[in-house]
XYZ file of N, CA, C and O in Angstrom:
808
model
N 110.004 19.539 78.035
C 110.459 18.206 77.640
C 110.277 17.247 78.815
O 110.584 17.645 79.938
N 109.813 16.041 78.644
C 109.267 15.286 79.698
C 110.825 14.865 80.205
O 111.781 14.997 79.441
N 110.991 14.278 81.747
C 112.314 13.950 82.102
C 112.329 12.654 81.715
O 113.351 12.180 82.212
N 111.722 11.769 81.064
C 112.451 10.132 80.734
C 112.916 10.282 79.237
O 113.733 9.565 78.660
N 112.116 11.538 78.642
C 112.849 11.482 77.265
C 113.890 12.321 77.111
O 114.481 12.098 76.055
N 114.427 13.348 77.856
C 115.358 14.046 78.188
C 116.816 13.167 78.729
O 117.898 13.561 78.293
N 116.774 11.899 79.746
C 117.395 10.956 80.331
C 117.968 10.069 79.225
O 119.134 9.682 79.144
N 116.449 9.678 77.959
C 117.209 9.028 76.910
C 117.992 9.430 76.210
O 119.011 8.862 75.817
N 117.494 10.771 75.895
C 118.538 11.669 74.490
C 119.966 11.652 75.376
O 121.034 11.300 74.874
N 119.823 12.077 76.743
C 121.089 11.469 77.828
C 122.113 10.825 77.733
O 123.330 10.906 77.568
N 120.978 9.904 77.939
C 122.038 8.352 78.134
C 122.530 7.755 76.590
O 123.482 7.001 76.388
N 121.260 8.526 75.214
C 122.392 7.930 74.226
C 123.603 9.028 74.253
O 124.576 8.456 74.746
N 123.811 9.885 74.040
C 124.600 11.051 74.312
C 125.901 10.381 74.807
O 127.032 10.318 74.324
N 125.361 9.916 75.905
C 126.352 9.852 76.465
C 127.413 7.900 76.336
O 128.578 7.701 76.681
N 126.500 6.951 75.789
C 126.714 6.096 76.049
C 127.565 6.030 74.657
O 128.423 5.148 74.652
N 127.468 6.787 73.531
C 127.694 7.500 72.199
C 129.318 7.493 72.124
O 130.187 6.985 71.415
N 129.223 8.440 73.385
C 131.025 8.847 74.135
C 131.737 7.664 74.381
O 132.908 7.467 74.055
N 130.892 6.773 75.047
C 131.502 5.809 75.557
C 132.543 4.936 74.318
O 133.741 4.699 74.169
N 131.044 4.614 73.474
C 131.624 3.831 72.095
C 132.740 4.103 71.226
O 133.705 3.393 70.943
N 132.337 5.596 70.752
C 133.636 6.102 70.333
C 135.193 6.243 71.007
O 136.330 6.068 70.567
N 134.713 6.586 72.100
C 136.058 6.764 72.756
C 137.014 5.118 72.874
O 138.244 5.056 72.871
N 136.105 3.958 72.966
C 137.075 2.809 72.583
C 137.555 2.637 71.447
O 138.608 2.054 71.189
N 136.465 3.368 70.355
C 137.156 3.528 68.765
C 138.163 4.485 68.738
O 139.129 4.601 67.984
N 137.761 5.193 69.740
C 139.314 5.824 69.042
C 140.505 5.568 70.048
O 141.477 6.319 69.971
N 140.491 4.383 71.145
C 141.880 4.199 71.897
C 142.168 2.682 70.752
O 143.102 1.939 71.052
N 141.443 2.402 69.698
C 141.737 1.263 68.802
C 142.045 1.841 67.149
O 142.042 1.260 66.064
N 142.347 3.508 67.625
C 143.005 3.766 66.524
C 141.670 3.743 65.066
O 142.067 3.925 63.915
N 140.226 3.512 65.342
C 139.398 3.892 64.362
C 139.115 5.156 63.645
O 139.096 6.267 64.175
N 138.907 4.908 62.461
C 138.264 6.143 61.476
C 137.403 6.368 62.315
O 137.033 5.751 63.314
N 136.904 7.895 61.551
C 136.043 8.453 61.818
C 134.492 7.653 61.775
O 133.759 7.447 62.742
N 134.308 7.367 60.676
C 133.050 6.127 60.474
C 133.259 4.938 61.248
O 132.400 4.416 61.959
N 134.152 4.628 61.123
C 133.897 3.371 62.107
C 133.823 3.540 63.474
O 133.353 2.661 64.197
N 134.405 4.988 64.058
C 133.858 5.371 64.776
C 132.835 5.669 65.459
O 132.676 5.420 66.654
N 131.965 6.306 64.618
C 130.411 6.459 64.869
C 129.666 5.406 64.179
O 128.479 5.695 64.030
N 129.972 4.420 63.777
C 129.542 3.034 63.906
C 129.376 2.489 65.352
O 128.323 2.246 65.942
N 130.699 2.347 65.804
C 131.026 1.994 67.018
C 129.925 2.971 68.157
O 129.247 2.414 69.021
N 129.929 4.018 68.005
C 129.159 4.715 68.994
C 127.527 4.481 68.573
O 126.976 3.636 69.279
N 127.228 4.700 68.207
C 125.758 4.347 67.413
C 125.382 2.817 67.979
O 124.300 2.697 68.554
N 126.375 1.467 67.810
C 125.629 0.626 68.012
C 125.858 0.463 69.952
O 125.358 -0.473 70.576
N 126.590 1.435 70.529
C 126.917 1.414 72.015
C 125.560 2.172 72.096
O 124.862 1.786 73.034
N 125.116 2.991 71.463
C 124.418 3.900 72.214
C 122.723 3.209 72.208
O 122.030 2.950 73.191
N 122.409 3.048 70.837
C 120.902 2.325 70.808
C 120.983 0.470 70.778
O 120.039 -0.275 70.513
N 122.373 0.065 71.127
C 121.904 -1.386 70.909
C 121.537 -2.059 71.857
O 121.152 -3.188 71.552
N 121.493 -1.671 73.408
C 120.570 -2.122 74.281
C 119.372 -1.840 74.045
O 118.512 -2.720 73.996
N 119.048 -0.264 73.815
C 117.749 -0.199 73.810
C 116.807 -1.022 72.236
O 115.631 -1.034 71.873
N 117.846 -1.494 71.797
C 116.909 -1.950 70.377
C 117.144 -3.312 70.958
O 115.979 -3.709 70.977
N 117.781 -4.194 71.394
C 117.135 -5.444 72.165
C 115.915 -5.196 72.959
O 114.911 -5.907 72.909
N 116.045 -4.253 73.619
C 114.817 -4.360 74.850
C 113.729 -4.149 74.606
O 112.846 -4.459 75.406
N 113.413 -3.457 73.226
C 112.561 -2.900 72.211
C 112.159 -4.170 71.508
O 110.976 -4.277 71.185
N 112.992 -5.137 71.232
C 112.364 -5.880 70.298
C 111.760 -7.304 71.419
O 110.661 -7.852 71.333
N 112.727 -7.584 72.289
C 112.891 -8.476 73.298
C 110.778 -8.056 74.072
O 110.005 -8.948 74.420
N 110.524 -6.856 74.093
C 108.976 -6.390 74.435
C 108.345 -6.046 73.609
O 107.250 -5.952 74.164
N 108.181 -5.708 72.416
C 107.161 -6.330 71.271
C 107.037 -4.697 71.174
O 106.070 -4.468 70.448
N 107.573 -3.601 71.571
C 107.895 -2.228 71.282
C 108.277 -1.904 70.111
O 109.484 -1.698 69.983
N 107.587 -1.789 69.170
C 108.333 -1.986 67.600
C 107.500 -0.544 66.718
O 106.308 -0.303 66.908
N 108.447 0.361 65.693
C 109.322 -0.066 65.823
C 110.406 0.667 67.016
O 110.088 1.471 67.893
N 111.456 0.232 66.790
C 112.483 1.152 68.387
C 112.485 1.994 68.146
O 112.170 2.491 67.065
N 112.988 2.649 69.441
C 112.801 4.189 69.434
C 113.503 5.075 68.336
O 112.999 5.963 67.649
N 114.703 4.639 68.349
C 115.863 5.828 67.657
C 115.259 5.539 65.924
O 115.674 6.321 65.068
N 114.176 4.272 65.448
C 114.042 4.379 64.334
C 112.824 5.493 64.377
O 112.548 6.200 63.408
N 112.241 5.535 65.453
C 110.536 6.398 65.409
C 111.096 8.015 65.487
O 110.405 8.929 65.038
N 112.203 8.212 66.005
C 112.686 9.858 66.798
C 114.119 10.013 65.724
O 114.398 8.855 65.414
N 114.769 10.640 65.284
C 115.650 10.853 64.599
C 116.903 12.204 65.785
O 118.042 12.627 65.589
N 116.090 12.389 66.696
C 116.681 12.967 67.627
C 117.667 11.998 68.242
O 118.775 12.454 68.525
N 117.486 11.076 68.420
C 118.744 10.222 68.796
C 119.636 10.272 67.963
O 120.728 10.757 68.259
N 119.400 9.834 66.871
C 120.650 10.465 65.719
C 121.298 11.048 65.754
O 122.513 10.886 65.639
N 120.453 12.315 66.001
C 121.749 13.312 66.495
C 122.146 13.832 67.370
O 122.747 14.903 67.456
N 121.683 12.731 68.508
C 122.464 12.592 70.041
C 123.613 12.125 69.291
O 124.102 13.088 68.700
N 124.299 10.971 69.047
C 124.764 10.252 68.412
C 126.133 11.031 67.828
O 127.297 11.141 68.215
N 125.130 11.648 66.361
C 126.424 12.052 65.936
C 126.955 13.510 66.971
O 128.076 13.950 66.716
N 126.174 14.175 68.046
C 126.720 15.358 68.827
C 128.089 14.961 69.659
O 129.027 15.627 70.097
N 127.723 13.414 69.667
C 129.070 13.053 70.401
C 129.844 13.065 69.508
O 130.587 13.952 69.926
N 130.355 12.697 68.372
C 131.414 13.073 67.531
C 132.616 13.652 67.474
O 133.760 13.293 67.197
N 131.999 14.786 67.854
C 132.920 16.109 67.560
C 133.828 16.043 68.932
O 135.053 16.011 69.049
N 132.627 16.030 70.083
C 133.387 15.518 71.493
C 134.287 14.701 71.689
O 134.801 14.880 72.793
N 134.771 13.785 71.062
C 135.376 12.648 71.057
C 136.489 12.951 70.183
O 137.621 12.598 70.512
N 136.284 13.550 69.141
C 137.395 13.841 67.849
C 138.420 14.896 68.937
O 139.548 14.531 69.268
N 137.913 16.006 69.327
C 138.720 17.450 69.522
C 139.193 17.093 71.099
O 140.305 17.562 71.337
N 138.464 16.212 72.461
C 139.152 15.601 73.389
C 139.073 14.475 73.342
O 138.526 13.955 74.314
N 139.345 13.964 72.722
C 139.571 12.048 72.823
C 141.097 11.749 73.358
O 141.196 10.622 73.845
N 142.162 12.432 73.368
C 143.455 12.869 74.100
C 142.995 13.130 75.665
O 143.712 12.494 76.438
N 141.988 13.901 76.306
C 141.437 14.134 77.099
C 140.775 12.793 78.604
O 140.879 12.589 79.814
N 139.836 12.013 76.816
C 139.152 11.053 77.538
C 140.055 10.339 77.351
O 140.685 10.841 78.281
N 140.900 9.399 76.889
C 141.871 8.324 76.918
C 142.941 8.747 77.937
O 143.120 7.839 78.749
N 143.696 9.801 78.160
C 144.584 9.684 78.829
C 144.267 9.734 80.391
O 145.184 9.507 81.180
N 142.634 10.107 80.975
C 142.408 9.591 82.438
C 140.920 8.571 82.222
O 139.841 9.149 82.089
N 140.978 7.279 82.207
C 140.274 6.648 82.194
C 139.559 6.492 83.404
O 139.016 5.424 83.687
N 139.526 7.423 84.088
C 138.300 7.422 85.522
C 137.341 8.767 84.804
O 136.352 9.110 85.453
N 137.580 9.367 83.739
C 136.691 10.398 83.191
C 135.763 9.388 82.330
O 134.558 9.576 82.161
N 136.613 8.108 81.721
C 136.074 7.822 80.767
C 134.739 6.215 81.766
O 133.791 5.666 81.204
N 135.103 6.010 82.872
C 134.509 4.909 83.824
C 133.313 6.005 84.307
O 132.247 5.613 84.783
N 133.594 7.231 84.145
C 132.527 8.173 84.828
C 131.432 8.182 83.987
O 130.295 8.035 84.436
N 131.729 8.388 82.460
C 130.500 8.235 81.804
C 129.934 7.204 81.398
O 128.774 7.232 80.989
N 130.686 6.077 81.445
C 130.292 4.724 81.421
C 129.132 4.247 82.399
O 128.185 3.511 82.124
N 129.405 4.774 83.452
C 128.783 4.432 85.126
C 127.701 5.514 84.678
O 126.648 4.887 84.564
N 127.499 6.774 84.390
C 126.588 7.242 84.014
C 125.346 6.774 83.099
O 124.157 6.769 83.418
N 125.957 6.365 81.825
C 125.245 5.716 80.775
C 124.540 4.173 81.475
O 123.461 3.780 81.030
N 125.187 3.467 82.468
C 124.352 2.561 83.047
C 123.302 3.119 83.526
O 122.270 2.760 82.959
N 123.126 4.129 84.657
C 122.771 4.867 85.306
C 121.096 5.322 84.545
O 119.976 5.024 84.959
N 121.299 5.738 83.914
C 120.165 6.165 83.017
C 119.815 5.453 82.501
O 118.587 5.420 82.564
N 120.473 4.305 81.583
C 119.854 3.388 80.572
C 119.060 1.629 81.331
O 118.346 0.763 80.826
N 119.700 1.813 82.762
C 118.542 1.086 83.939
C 117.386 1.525 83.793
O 116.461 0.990 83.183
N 117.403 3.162 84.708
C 115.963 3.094 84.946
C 115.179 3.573 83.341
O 114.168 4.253 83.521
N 115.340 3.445 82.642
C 114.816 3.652 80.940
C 114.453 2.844 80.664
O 113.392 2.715 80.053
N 115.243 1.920 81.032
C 114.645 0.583 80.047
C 113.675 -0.049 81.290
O 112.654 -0.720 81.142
N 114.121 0.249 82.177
C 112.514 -0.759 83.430
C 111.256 -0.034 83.315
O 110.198 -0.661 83.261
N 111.299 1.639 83.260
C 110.107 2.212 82.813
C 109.514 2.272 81.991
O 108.421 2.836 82.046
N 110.004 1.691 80.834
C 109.484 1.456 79.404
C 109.563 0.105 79.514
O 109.956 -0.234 78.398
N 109.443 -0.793 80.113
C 108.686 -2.202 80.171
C 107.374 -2.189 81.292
O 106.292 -2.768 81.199
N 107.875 -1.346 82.331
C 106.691 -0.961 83.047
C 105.208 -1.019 82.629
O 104.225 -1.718 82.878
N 105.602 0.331 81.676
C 104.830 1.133 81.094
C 104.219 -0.146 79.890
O 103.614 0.314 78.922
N 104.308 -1.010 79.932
C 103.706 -1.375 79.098
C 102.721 -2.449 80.166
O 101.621 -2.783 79.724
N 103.131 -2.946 81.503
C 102.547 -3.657 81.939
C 102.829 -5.142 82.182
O 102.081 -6.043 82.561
N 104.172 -5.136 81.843
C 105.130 -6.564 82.139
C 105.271 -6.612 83.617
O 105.048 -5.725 84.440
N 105.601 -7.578 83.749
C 106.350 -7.990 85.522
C 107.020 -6.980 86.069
O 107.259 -6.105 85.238
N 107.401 -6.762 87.091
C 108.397 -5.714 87.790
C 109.988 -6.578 87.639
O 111.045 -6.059 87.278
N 109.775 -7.980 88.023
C 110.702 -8.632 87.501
C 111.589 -8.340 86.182
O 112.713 -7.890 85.961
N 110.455 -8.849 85.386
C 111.088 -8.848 84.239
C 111.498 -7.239 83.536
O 112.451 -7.045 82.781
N 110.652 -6.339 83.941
C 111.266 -4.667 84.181
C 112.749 -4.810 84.299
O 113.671 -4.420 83.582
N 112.700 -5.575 85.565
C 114.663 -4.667 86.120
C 115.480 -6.032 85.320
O 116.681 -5.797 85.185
N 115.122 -7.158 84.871
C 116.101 -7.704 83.529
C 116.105 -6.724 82.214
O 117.122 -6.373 81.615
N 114.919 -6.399 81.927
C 115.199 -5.058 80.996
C 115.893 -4.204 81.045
O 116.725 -4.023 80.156
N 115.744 -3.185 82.382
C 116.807 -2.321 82.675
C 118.012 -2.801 82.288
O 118.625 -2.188 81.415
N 118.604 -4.071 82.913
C 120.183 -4.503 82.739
C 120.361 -4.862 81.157
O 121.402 -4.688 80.523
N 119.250 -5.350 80.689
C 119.213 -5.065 78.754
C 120.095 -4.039 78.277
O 121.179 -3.974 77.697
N 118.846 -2.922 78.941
C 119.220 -1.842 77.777
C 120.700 -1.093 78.247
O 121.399 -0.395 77.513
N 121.026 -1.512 79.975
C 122.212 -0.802 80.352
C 123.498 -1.407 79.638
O 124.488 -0.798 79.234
N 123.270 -2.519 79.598
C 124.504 -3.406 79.181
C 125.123 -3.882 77.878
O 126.293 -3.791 77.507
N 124.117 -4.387 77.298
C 124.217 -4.604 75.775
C 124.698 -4.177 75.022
O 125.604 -4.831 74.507
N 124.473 -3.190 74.637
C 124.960 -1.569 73.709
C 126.342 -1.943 73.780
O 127.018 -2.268 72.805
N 126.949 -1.857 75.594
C 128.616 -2.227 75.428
C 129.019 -3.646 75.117
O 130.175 -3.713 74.699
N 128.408 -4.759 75.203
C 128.289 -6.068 74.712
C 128.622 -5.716 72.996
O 129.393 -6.493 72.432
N 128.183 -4.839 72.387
C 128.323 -5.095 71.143
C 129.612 -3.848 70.664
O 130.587 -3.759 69.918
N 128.913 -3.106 71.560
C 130.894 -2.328 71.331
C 132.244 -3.089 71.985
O 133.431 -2.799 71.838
N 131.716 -4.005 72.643
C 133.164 -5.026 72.646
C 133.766 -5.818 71.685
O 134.928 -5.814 71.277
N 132.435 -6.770 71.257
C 132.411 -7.241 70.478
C 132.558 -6.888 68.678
O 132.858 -7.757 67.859
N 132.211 -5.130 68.254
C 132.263 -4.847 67.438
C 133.957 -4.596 66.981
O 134.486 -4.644 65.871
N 134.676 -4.240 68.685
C 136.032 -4.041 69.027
C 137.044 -4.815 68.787
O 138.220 -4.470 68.670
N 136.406 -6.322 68.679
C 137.382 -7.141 68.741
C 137.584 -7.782 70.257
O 138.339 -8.746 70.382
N 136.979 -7.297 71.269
C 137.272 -7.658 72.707
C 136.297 -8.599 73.163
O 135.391 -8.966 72.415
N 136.460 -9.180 74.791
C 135.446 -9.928 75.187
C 134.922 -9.263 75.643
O 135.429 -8.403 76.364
N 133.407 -9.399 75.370
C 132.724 -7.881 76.569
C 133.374 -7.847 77.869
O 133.832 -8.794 78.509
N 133.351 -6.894 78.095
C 133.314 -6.509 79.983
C 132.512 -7.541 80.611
O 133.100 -8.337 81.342
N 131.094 -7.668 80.418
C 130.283 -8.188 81.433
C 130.487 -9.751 81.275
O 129.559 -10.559 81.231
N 131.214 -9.920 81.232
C 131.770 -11.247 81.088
C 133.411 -12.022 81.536
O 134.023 -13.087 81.621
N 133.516 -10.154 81.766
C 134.903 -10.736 82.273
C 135.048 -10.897 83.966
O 134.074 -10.741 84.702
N 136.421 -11.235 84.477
C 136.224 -11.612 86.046
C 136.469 -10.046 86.468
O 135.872 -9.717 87.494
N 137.334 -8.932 85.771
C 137.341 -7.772 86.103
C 136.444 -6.543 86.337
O 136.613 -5.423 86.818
N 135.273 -7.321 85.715
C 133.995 -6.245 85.684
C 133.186 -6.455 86.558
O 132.358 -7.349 86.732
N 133.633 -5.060 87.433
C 133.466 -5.275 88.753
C 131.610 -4.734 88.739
O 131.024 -3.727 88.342
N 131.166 -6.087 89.430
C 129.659 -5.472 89.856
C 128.755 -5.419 88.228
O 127.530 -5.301 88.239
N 129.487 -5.513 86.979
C 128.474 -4.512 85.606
C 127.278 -4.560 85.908
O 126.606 -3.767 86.568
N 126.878 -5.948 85.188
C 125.461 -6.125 85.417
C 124.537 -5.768 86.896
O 123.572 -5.022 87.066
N 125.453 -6.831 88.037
C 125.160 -6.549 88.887
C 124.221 -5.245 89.544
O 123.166 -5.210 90.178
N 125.145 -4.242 89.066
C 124.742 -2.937 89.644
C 123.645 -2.423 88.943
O 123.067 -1.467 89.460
N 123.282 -2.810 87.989
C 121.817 -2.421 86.842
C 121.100 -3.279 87.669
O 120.299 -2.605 88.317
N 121.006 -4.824 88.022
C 119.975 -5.115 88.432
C 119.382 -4.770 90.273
O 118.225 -4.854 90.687
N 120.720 -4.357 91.113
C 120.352 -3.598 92.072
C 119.713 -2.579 92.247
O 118.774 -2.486 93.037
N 120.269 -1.409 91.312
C 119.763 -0.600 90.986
C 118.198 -0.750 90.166
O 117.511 0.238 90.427
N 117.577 -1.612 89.368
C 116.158 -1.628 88.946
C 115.231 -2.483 90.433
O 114.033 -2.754 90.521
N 116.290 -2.707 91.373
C 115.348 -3.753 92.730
C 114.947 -2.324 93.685
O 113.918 -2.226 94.354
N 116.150 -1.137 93.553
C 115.852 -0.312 94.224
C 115.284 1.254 93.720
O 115.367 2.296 94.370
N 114.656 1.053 92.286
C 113.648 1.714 91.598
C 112.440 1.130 92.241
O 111.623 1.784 92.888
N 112.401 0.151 92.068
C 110.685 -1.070 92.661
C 110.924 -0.428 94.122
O 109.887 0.077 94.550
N 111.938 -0.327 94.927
C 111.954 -0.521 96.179
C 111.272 1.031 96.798
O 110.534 1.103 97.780
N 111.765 2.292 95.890
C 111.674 3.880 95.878
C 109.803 3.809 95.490
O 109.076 4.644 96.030
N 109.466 3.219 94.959
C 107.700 3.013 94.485
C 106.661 2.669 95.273
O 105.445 2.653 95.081
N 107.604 2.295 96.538
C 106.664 1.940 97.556
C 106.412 2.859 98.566
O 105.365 2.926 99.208
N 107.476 3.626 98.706
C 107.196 5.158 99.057
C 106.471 6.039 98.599
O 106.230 6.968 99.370
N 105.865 6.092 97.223
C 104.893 6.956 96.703
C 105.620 8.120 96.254
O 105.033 9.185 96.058
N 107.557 7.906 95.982
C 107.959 8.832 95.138
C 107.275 9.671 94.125
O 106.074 9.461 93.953
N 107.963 10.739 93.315
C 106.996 10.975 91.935
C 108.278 10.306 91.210
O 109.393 10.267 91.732
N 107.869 9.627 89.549
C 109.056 8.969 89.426
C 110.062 9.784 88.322
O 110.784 9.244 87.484
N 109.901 11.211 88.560
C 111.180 11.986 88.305
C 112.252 11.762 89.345
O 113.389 11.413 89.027
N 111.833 11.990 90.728
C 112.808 11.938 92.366
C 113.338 9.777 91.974
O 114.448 9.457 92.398
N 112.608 8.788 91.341
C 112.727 7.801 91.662
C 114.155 7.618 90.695
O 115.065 6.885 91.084
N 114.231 8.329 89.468
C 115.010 8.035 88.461
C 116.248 8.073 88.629
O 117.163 7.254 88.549
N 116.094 9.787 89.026
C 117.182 10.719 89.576
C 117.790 10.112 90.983
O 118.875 10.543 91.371
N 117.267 9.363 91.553
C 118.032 8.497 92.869
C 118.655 7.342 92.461
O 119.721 6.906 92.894
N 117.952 6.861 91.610
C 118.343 5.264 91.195
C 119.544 5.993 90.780
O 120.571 6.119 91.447
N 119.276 6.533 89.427
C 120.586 6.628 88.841
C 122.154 7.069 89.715
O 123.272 6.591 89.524
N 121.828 7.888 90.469
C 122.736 8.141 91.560
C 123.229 7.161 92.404
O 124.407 7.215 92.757
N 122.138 5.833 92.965
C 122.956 4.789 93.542
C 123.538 3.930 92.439
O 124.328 3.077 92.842
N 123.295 3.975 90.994
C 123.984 3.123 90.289
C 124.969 4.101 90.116
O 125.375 4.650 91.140
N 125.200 4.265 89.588
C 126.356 5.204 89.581
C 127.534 5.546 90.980
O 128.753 5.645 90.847
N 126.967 5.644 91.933
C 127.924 5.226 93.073
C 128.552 4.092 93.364
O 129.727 3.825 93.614
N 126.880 3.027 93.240
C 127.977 1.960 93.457
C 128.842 0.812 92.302
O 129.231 -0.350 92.416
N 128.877 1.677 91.358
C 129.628 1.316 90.176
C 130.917 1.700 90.465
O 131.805 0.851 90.391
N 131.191 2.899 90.802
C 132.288 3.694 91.495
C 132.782 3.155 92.618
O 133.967 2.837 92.717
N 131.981 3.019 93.485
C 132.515 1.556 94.882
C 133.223 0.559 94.107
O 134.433 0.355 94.001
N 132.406 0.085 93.681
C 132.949 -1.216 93.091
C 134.536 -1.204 92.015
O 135.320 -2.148 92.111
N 134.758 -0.266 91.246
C 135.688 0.227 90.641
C 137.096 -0.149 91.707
O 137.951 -1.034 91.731
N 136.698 1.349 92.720
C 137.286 1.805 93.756
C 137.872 0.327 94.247
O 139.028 -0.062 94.077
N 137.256 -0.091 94.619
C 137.458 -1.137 95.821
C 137.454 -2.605 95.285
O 137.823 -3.483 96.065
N 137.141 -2.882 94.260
C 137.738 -4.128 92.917
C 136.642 -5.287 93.924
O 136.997 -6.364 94.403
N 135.239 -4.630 94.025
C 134.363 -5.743 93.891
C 133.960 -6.530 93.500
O 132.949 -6.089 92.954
N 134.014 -8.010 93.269
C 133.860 -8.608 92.192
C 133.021 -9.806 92.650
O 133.125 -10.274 93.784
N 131.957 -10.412 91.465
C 131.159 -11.320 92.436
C 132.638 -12.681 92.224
O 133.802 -12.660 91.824
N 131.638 -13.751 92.791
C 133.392 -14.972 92.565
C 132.729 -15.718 91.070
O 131.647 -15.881 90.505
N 134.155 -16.017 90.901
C 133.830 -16.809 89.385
C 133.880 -18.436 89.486
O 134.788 -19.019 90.078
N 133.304 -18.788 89.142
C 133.602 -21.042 88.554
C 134.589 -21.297 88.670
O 135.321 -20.930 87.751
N 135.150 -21.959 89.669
C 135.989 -22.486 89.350
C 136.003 -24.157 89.557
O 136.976 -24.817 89.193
């Protein structure tokens, strides 16, 4: 199995968890549950898909995402007591699902031959969005919009400056993925940790 399509089935997997698990600290059914996870898990990547003329998206071409999707389910139903009651388990897979769904979405704009620029705005697409609409599907203001969300975006687009930055070394870009994702993911966790925040308008 190649490692960027292994990373996706991943990151929906996991970004899946994410969704549900706010459905179920909001007291959702089961369906609206995996509503909720479904549109966390492919709705970045189906902006970034349509946003680059990638049509149609992935999870409609592969049915394996699907059942990334529904695998989280069961995870969520039997410890969702688990993930709700320490919410640094539940910031862990969150910070993960950025993590992966950066460098995914910059290599699949890459790969088509867009800007490097406009690559790592993709990346922060496909990292971010997905929870943009599980906020919004929630009833909440997204995260990446609030003054508490420490670094969100931020850290997707650092993290896709220091994918470009790993390329100039002549990485192979399995070692480039697997690093990125590790500094996003750390410094998502910094930032948590230590209540980084850029400043807001005032």
């Amino acid at each position: 199995m190649d490692i960027i399509y292994f990373f996706e089935l991943l990151g929906t997997f996991v970004f899946a968890i994410s969704g549900m698990a706010s459905a179920a600290e909001k007291k959702f059914d089961i369906f609206g549950a995996a509503i909720i996870g479904w549109a966390t898990a492919v709705g970045g990547g189906t902006i970034r898909d349509v946003m680059i003329g990638r049509l149609p998206v992935g999870w409609m071409r592969d049915t394996n995402f699907l059942f990334a999707i529904l695998a989280a389910l069961p995870v969520v139903y039997y410890f969702r007591s688990h993930i709700l009651r320490f919410p640094r388990t539940f910031m862990w897979v969150d910070s993960l699902g950025l993590g992966l769904f950066t460098v995914l979405g910059l290599e699949k704009t890459l790969a088509l031959g867009l800007n490097p620029a406009v690559a790592v705005v993709m990346g922060a697409v496909s990292a971010t969005f997905g929870g943009v609409l599980r906020d919004l599907l929630c009833n909440e203001i997204p995260l990446v919009f609030q003054p508490k969300a420490e670094l969100y975006v931020t850290v997707c687009l650092l993290g896709g400056l220091f994918y470009l930055l790993l390329g100039l070394f002549g990485l192979d870009y399995r070692w480039k993925m697997i690093i990125t994702i590790i500094i996003v993911f750390g410094i998502r966790q910094l930032a948590v940790n230590y209540q980084w925040r850029l400043p807001t308008i005032k």
